[in-house]
Short mmCIF file of C-alpha atoms in Angstrom, two decimals:
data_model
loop_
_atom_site.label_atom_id
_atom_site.label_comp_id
_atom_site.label_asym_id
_atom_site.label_seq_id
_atom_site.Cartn_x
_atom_site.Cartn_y
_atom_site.Cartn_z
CA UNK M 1 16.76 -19.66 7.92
CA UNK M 2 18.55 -20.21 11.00
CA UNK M 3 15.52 -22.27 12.44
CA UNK M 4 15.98 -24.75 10.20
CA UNK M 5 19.43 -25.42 11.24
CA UNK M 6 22.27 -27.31 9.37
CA UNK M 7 24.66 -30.30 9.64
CA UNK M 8 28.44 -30.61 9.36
CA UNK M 9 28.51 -31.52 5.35
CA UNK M 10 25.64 -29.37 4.57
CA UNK M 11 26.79 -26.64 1.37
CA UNK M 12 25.34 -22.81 2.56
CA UNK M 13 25.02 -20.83 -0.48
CA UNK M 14 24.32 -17.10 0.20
CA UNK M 15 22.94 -15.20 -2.96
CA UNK M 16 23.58 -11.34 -2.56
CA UNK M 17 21.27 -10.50 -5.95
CA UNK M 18 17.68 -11.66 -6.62
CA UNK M 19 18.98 -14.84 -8.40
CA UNK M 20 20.66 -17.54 -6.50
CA UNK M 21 23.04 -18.16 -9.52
CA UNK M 22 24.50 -14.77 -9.75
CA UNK M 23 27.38 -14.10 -7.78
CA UNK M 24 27.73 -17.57 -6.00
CA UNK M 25 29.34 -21.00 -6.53
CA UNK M 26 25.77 -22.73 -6.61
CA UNK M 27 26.31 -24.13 -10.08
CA UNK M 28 29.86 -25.05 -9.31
CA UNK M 29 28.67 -26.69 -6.16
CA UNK M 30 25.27 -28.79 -7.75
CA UNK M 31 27.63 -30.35 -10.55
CA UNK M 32 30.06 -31.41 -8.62
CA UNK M 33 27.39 -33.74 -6.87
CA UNK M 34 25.38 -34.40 -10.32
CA UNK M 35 22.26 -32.72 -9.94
CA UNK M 36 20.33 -32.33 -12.78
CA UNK M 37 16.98 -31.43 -10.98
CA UNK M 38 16.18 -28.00 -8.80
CA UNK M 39 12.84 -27.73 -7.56
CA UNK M 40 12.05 -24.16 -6.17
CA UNK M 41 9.63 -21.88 -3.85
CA UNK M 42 10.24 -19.28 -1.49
CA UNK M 43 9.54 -15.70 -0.99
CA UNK M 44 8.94 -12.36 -3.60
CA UNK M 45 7.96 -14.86 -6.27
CA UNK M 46 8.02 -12.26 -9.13
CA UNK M 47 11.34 -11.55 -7.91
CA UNK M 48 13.75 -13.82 -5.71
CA UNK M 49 12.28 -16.99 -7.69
CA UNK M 50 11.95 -15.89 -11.08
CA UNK M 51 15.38 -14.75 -11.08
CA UNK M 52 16.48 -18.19 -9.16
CA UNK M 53 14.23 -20.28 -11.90
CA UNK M 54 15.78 -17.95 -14.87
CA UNK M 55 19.21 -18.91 -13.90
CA UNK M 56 18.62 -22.90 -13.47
CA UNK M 57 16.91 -23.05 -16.63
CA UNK M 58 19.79 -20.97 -18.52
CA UNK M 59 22.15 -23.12 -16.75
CA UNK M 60 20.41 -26.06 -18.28
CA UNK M 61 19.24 -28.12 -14.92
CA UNK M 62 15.44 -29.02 -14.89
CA UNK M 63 13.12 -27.20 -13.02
CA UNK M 64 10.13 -27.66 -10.93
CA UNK M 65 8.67 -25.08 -9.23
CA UNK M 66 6.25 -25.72 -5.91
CA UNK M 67 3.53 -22.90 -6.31
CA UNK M 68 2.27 -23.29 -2.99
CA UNK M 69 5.59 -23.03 -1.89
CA UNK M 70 5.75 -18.99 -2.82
CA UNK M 71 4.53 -16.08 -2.48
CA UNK M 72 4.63 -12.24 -3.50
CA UNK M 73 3.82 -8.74 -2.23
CA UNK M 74 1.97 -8.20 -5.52
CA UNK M 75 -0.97 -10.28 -6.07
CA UNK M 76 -0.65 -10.19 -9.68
CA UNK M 77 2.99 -9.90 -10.09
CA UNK M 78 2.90 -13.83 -8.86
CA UNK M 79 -0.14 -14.58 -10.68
CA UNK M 80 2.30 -13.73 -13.67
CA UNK M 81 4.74 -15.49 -12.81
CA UNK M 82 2.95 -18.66 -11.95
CA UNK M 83 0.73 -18.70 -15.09
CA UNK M 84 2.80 -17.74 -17.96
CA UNK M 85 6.44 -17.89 -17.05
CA UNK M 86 7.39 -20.60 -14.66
CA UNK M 87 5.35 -22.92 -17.48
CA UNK M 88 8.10 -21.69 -19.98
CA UNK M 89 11.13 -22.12 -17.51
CA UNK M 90 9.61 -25.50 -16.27
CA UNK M 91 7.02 -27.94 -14.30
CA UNK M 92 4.61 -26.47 -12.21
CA UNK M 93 3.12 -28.43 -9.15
CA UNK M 94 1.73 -28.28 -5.78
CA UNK M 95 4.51 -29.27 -2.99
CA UNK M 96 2.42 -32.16 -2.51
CA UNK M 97 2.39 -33.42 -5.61
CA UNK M 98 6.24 -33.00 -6.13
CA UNK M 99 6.53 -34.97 -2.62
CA UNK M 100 4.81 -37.45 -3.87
CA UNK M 101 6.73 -38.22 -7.24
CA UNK M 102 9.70 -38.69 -4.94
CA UNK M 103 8.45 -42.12 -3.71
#
């Protein structure tokens, strides 16, 4: 998202498949600075961040997911998602919430 700009230092990781993990040096690049924590929202929840949230958890980080922070074309599709797989893959939370836990 271009408006959100960047800073010299930032990492830019551009997926090219559903997942974030596929394909790109993401892993590689959130080891070498020790995270052990992704917390995740965005668009085509179903999709995009299912995929994203299947990869973290099979790469073994710990996941949060910010359900406000998502959406999907199909209504039930994210209902899905939300509800009975993103509990298996991780914690669930408003964006709120998660903001708050960091202090």
């Amino acid at each position: 998202m271009p408006e959100l700009g960047h800073e010299d230092g930032d990492v830019v990781v551009t997926k090219h498949t559903w997942g974030a993990f596929h394909g790109t040096d993401l892993d590689l690049q959130l080891r070498r600075r020790g995270v052990t924590q992704v917390v995740l929202g965005g668009i085509a929840t179903s999709i995009g961040v299912e995929s994203t949230a299947r990869g973290a958890y099979a790469h073994g980080y710990h996941v949060t997911l910010a359900t406000d922070a998502m959406t999907d074309m199909d209504a039930e599709a994210h209902r899905n998602s939300v509800e009975k797989i993103f509990p298996r893959l991780g914690e669930t939370d408003s964006t709120d919430a998660i903001i708050g836990l960091l202090g």
